[in-house]
Amino acid sequence: AQSVTQPDIHITVSEGASLELRCNYSYGATPYLFWYVQSPGQGLQLLLKYFSGDTLVQGIKGFEAEFKRSQSSFNLRKPSVHWSDAAEYFCAVGYILTGGGNKLTFGTGTQLKVEL
Amino acid sequence: DGGITQSPKYLFRKEGQNVTLSCEQNLNHDAMYWYRQDPGQGLRLIYYSQIVNDFQKGDIAEGYSVSREKKESFPLTVTSAQKNPTAFYLCATSDRGLHGYTFGSGTRLTVV
């Protein structure tokens, strides 16, 4: 069974500082990995995804993530955090269902607070 | 403007009543999903449907029911059998292939 661990429940960074959110996955085959962001009371928005190829993936809003198979990790990074990045971040691992749909398993999320 | 509409945004019900949450999409996506979100527990899959008139149970289907009579609609009924129904409910869709999900803005259900 697939699973995702986000070891940090809360992270606080100063505006302008760099950010790294950790994600570890467990999956028997080649993983398909995602990062989503959620503002309070809203749905989730896709930041980036990894399927294959280059292990460094660029996403929206200046985020990037690096896939490391040897460490079963897919950490999210941003060089300089803005106050508007304060939100909850979810890592997910997924696969394609027989009928063409997707089955995603989500981590428990990391709440990011940005200090001005 | 393509998207997913979940209604209502907030819903209050008395204990023992069934309640139906609406999810409508105009993205022409084949698959639709219902997730439940509780603080500190992430998202848990309730039901999903990959095609009209067909759906499968997710990880926490007990106390919930769904229907998929139209491609655009995937309503979720929270029945009185659900022991702890107060939560934030998210509907999502996906196209064929592994593209990830598009999410609606959610419905917060409070049962008193």
mmCIF file of C-alpha atoms in Angstrom:
data_model
loop_
_atom_site.group_PDB
_atom_site.id
_atom_site.type_symbol
_atom_site.label_atom_id
_atom_site.label_comp_id
_atom_site.label_asym_id
_atom_site.label_seq_id
_atom_site.Cartn_x
_atom_site.Cartn_y
_atom_site.Cartn_z
ATOM 1 C CA ALA A 1 0.000 0.000 0.000
ATOM 2 C CA GLN A 2 1.164 3.479 -0.763
ATOM 3 C CA SER A 3 1.712 6.032 1.977
ATOM 4 C CA VAL A 4 3.086 9.518 2.472
ATOM 5 C CA THR A 5 4.767 11.007 5.521
ATOM 6 C CA GLN A 6 5.152 14.697 6.129
ATOM 7 C CA PRO A 7 7.208 14.817 9.323
ATOM 8 C CA ASP A 8 6.743 18.522 10.048
ATOM 9 C CA ILE A 9 3.264 19.510 11.218
ATOM 10 C CA HIS A 10 4.119 23.208 11.555
ATOM 11 C CA ILE A 11 6.962 25.277 10.127
ATOM 12 C CA THR A 12 7.632 28.982 10.687
ATOM 13 C CA VAL A 13 9.985 30.957 8.454
ATOM 14 C CA SER A 14 10.753 34.641 8.066
ATOM 15 C CA GLU A 15 9.715 36.404 4.907
ATOM 16 C CA GLY A 16 12.565 36.278 2.418
ATOM 17 C CA ALA A 17 14.104 33.168 3.946
ATOM 18 C CA SER A 18 14.411 29.887 2.103
ATOM 19 C CA LEU A 19 11.957 27.061 2.643
ATOM 20 C CA GLU A 20 12.098 23.287 2.500
ATOM 21 C CA LEU A 21 9.112 21.079 3.300
ATOM 22 C CA ARG A 22 9.828 17.399 3.705
ATOM 23 C CA CYS A 23 7.925 14.508 2.165
ATOM 24 C CA ASN A 24 8.717 10.803 2.295
ATOM 25 C CA TYR A 25 6.725 8.220 0.393
ATOM 26 C CA SER A 26 6.285 4.495 0.352
ATOM 27 C CA TYR A 27 5.293 2.866 -2.907
ATOM 28 C CA GLY A 28 6.313 -0.378 -4.570
ATOM 29 C CA ALA A 29 6.562 0.832 -8.155
ATOM 30 C CA THR A 30 7.674 4.044 -9.814
ATOM 31 C CA PRO A 31 6.001 6.785 -7.801
ATOM 32 C CA TYR A 32 3.975 9.593 -9.226
ATOM 33 C CA LEU A 33 4.298 12.492 -6.803
ATOM 34 C CA PHE A 34 2.456 15.739 -6.265
ATOM 35 C CA TRP A 35 2.536 18.823 -4.075
ATOM 36 C CA TYR A 36 -0.648 20.768 -3.361
ATOM 37 C CA VAL A 37 -1.286 23.980 -1.423
ATOM 38 C CA GLN A 38 -4.424 24.867 0.513
ATOM 39 C CA SER A 39 -5.475 28.271 1.815
ATOM 40 C CA PRO A 40 -7.849 28.308 4.818
ATOM 41 C CA GLY A 41 -11.353 27.172 3.954
ATOM 42 C CA GLN A 42 -10.452 26.493 0.336
ATOM 43 C CA GLY A 43 -9.771 23.558 -1.926
ATOM 44 C CA LEU A 44 -6.313 22.346 -2.886
ATOM 45 C CA GLN A 45 -4.296 23.794 -5.745
ATOM 46 C CA LEU A 46 -1.670 21.781 -7.608
ATOM 47 C CA LEU A 47 1.834 23.249 -7.237
ATOM 48 C CA LEU A 48 3.831 20.664 -9.197
ATOM 49 C CA LYS A 49 4.038 17.002 -10.108
ATOM 50 C CA TYR A 50 6.680 14.398 -10.898
ATOM 51 C CA PHE A 51 6.137 11.459 -13.197
ATOM 52 C CA SER A 52 9.535 10.662 -14.677
ATOM 53 C CA GLY A 53 12.622 12.266 -16.195
ATOM 54 C CA ASP A 54 14.404 15.196 -14.596
ATOM 55 C CA THR A 55 14.345 14.754 -10.842
ATOM 56 C CA LEU A 56 14.131 18.507 -10.214
ATOM 57 C CA VAL A 57 10.626 19.708 -10.993
ATOM 58 C CA GLN A 58 9.566 23.327 -11.340
ATOM 59 C CA GLY A 59 6.106 24.426 -10.319
ATOM 60 C CA ILE A 60 3.960 27.495 -9.965
ATOM 61 C CA LYS A 61 4.580 30.393 -7.577
ATOM 62 C CA GLY A 62 8.351 29.834 -7.644
ATOM 63 C CA PHE A 63 8.264 26.407 -5.997
ATOM 64 C CA GLU A 64 10.394 23.435 -6.969
ATOM 65 C CA ALA A 65 10.752 19.871 -5.721
ATOM 66 C CA GLU A 66 13.454 17.254 -6.007
ATOM 67 C CA PHE A 67 12.770 13.553 -6.327
ATOM 68 C CA LYS A 68 15.360 11.359 -4.604
ATOM 69 C CA ARG A 69 14.638 7.686 -5.135
ATOM 70 C CA SER A 70 17.408 6.525 -2.781
ATOM 71 C CA GLN A 71 15.837 8.478 0.063
ATOM 72 C CA SER A 72 12.181 7.961 -0.971
ATOM 73 C CA SER A 73 11.770 11.699 -0.706
ATOM 74 C CA PHE A 74 10.137 14.493 -2.659
ATOM 75 C CA ASN A 75 10.930 17.690 -0.760
ATOM 76 C CA LEU A 76 9.407 21.021 -1.729
ATOM 77 C CA ARG A 77 11.625 24.124 -1.811
ATOM 78 C CA LYS A 78 11.402 27.827 -2.405
ATOM 79 C CA PRO A 79 14.435 30.155 -2.359
ATOM 80 C CA SER A 80 12.639 33.167 -0.886
ATOM 81 C CA VAL A 81 9.301 32.927 0.902
ATOM 82 C CA HIS A 82 6.617 35.603 0.584
ATOM 83 C CA TRP A 83 3.984 36.337 3.230
ATOM 84 C CA SER A 84 1.328 35.102 0.790
ATOM 85 C CA ASP A 85 2.887 31.610 0.889
ATOM 86 C CA ALA A 86 1.426 31.030 4.354
ATOM 87 C CA ALA A 87 -0.877 28.038 3.868
ATOM 88 C CA GLU A 88 -1.042 24.291 4.346
ATOM 89 C CA TYR A 89 0.974 22.101 2.009
ATOM 90 C CA PHE A 90 0.173 18.511 1.098
ATOM 91 C CA CYS A 91 2.364 15.918 -0.546
ATOM 92 C CA ALA A 92 0.662 13.053 -2.400
ATOM 93 C CA VAL A 93 1.631 9.835 -4.173
ATOM 94 C CA GLY A 94 -0.590 8.340 -6.851
ATOM 95 C CA TYR A 95 -1.175 5.807 -9.561
ATOM 96 C CA ILE A 96 -3.527 5.306 -12.487
ATOM 97 C CA LEU A 97 -6.608 3.195 -11.892
ATOM 98 C CA THR A 98 -7.720 0.528 -14.364
ATOM 99 C CA GLY A 99 -10.554 2.777 -15.501
ATOM 100 C CA GLY A 100 -8.247 5.731 -16.153
ATOM 101 C CA GLY A 101 -8.884 7.651 -12.980
ATOM 102 C CA ASN A 102 -6.237 8.513 -10.408
ATOM 103 C CA LYS A 103 -5.808 7.173 -6.885
ATOM 104 C CA LEU A 104 -3.933 9.687 -4.746
ATOM 105 C CA THR A 105 -2.842 9.183 -1.162
ATOM 106 C CA PHE A 106 -2.126 12.366 0.759
ATOM 107 C CA GLY A 107 0.140 13.166 3.658
ATOM 108 C CA THR A 108 -1.220 14.853 6.752
ATOM 109 C CA GLY A 109 0.031 18.251 5.664
ATOM 110 C CA THR A 110 2.505 20.893 6.839
ATOM 111 C CA GLN A 111 1.182 24.230 8.050
ATOM 112 C CA LEU A 112 3.479 27.059 6.971
ATOM 113 C CA LYS A 113 3.544 30.321 8.909
ATOM 114 C CA VAL A 114 5.489 33.283 7.532
ATOM 115 C CA GLU A 115 6.796 35.912 9.924
ATOM 116 C CA LEU A 116 7.095 39.442 8.600
ATOM 117 C CA ASP B 1 -15.103 29.347 -17.104
ATOM 118 C CA GLY B 2 -14.341 25.693 -16.336
ATOM 119 C CA GLY B 3 -14.341 24.436 -12.801
ATOM 120 C CA ILE B 4 -15.910 22.526 -9.952
ATOM 121 C CA THR B 5 -18.806 23.900 -7.924
ATOM 122 C CA GLN B 6 -19.472 22.584 -4.454
ATOM 123 C CA SER B 7 -22.561 23.763 -2.672
ATOM 124 C CA PRO B 8 -23.355 24.884 -0.137
ATOM 125 C CA LYS B 9 -20.117 26.227 1.338
ATOM 126 C CA TYR B 10 -21.416 25.797 4.901
ATOM 127 C CA LEU B 11 -24.037 23.292 6.025
ATOM 128 C CA PHE B 12 -25.546 22.708 9.427
ATOM 129 C CA ARG B 13 -27.645 19.669 10.281
ATOM 130 C CA LYS B 14 -29.092 18.040 13.330
ATOM 131 C CA GLU B 15 -27.778 14.685 14.425
ATOM 132 C CA GLY B 16 -29.688 11.800 12.855
ATOM 133 C CA GLN B 17 -30.547 13.622 9.623
ATOM 134 C CA ASN B 18 -29.238 12.657 6.225
ATOM 135 C CA VAL B 19 -27.658 15.454 4.216
ATOM 136 C CA THR B 20 -26.574 15.667 0.576
ATOM 137 C CA LEU B 21 -23.553 17.648 -0.622
ATOM 138 C CA SER B 22 -23.504 18.796 -4.211
ATOM 139 C CA CYS B 23 -20.565 18.622 -6.626
ATOM 140 C CA GLU B 24 -20.905 19.789 -10.232
ATOM 141 C CA GLN B 25 -18.121 20.068 -12.820
ATOM 142 C CA ASN B 26 -17.868 21.492 -16.330
ATOM 143 C CA LEU B 27 -14.309 20.328 -17.010
ATOM 144 C CA ASN B 28 -15.529 17.283 -18.942
ATOM 145 C CA HIS B 29 -13.437 15.069 -16.663
ATOM 146 C CA ASP B 30 -14.391 11.412 -16.489
ATOM 147 C CA ALA B 31 -13.444 10.713 -12.878
ATOM 148 C CA MET B 32 -14.808 12.326 -9.741
ATOM 149 C CA TYR B 33 -13.862 11.861 -6.101
ATOM 150 C CA TRP B 34 -15.011 12.728 -2.600
ATOM 151 C CA TYR B 35 -12.505 13.320 0.178
ATOM 152 C CA ARG B 36 -12.993 14.116 3.817
ATOM 153 C CA GLN B 37 -10.551 16.409 5.602
ATOM 154 C CA ASP B 38 -10.096 16.549 9.364
ATOM 155 C CA PRO B 39 -7.443 18.580 11.203
ATOM 156 C CA GLY B 40 -4.171 16.669 11.442
ATOM 157 C CA GLN B 41 -5.429 13.732 9.354
ATOM 158 C CA GLY B 42 -4.941 14.963 5.840
ATOM 159 C CA LEU B 43 -7.416 13.899 3.160
ATOM 160 C CA ARG B 44 -9.148 10.539 3.209
ATOM 161 C CA LEU B 45 -10.951 9.078 0.203
ATOM 162 C CA ILE B 46 -14.655 8.348 0.669
ATOM 163 C CA TYR B 47 -15.888 7.332 -2.799
ATOM 164 C CA TYR B 48 -14.810 7.724 -6.394
ATOM 165 C CA SER B 49 -16.364 7.271 -9.797
ATOM 166 C CA GLN B 50 -14.536 6.774 -13.081
ATOM 167 C CA ILE B 51 -17.588 6.634 -15.318
ATOM 168 C CA VAL B 52 -21.308 7.382 -15.249
ATOM 169 C CA ASN B 53 -23.419 4.852 -13.328
ATOM 170 C CA ASP B 54 -20.369 3.321 -11.667
ATOM 171 C CA PHE B 55 -18.554 4.137 -8.420
ATOM 172 C CA GLN B 56 -16.255 2.471 -5.907
ATOM 173 C CA LYS B 57 -15.734 2.718 -2.178
ATOM 174 C CA GLY B 58 -12.674 4.497 -0.906
ATOM 175 C CA ASP B 59 -10.971 4.066 2.432
ATOM 176 C CA ILE B 60 -13.755 5.445 4.653
ATOM 177 C CA ALA B 61 -17.038 4.766 2.815
ATOM 178 C CA GLU B 62 -19.076 3.630 5.826
ATOM 179 C CA GLY B 63 -21.962 5.983 6.527
ATOM 180 C CA TYR B 64 -21.793 7.639 3.101
ATOM 181 C CA SER B 65 -23.503 7.047 -0.235
ATOM 182 C CA VAL B 66 -23.070 8.482 -3.737
ATOM 183 C CA SER B 67 -24.621 8.410 -7.183
ATOM 184 C CA ARG B 68 -23.283 9.212 -10.643
ATOM 185 C CA GLU B 69 -26.237 9.632 -12.977
ATOM 186 C CA LYS B 70 -24.583 12.349 -15.055
ATOM 187 C CA LYS B 71 -20.970 12.959 -16.005
ATOM 188 C CA GLU B 72 -21.154 16.445 -14.541
ATOM 189 C CA SER B 73 -22.550 15.538 -11.116
ATOM 190 C CA PHE B 74 -21.404 13.406 -8.183
ATOM 191 C CA PRO B 75 -23.498 14.129 -5.064
ATOM 192 C CA LEU B 76 -22.482 12.750 -1.677
ATOM 193 C CA THR B 77 -25.029 11.809 0.981
ATOM 194 C CA VAL B 78 -23.893 11.743 4.581
ATOM 195 C CA THR B 79 -26.244 9.369 6.333
ATOM 196 C CA SER B 80 -27.213 9.099 9.978
ATOM 197 C CA ALA B 81 -24.991 5.995 10.132
ATOM 198 C CA GLN B 82 -21.863 8.143 9.888
ATOM 199 C CA LYS B 83 -20.630 8.364 13.466
ATOM 200 C CA ASN B 84 -18.686 11.593 13.215
ATOM 201 C CA PRO B 85 -19.900 13.557 10.177
ATOM 202 C CA THR B 86 -18.617 17.010 11.122
ATOM 203 C CA ALA B 87 -15.753 17.698 8.692
ATOM 204 C CA PHE B 88 -14.631 19.572 5.597
ATOM 205 C CA TYR B 89 -15.643 17.725 2.424
ATOM 206 C CA LEU B 90 -13.763 18.136 -0.831
ATOM 207 C CA CYS B 91 -14.847 17.072 -4.288
ATOM 208 C CA ALA B 92 -12.221 16.546 -6.987
ATOM 209 C CA THR B 93 -12.066 15.514 -10.619
ATOM 210 C CA SER B 94 -9.418 14.107 -12.916
ATOM 211 C CA ASP B 95 -9.033 13.513 -16.615
ATOM 212 C CA ARG B 96 -7.861 10.176 -18.037
ATOM 213 C CA GLY B 97 -4.193 9.532 -17.344
ATOM 214 C CA LEU B 98 -2.192 10.609 -14.343
ATOM 215 C CA HIS B 99 -2.734 14.353 -14.178
ATOM 216 C CA GLY B 100 -3.602 14.717 -10.531
ATOM 217 C CA TYR B 101 -6.801 16.228 -9.255
ATOM 218 C CA THR B 102 -8.652 19.480 -9.682
ATOM 219 C CA PHE B 103 -10.419 20.353 -6.438
ATOM 220 C CA GLY B 104 -13.578 22.220 -5.609
ATOM 221 C CA SER B 105 -13.609 24.796 -2.820
ATOM 222 C CA GLY B 106 -15.195 22.437 -0.307
ATOM 223 C CA THR B 107 -18.250 22.191 1.943
ATOM 224 C CA ARG B 108 -17.937 22.479 5.691
ATOM 225 C CA LEU B 109 -20.523 20.290 7.358
ATOM 226 C CA THR B 110 -21.366 20.753 11.008
ATOM 227 C CA VAL B 111 -23.700 18.333 12.733
ATOM 228 C CA VAL B 112 -25.125 19.432 16.057
#
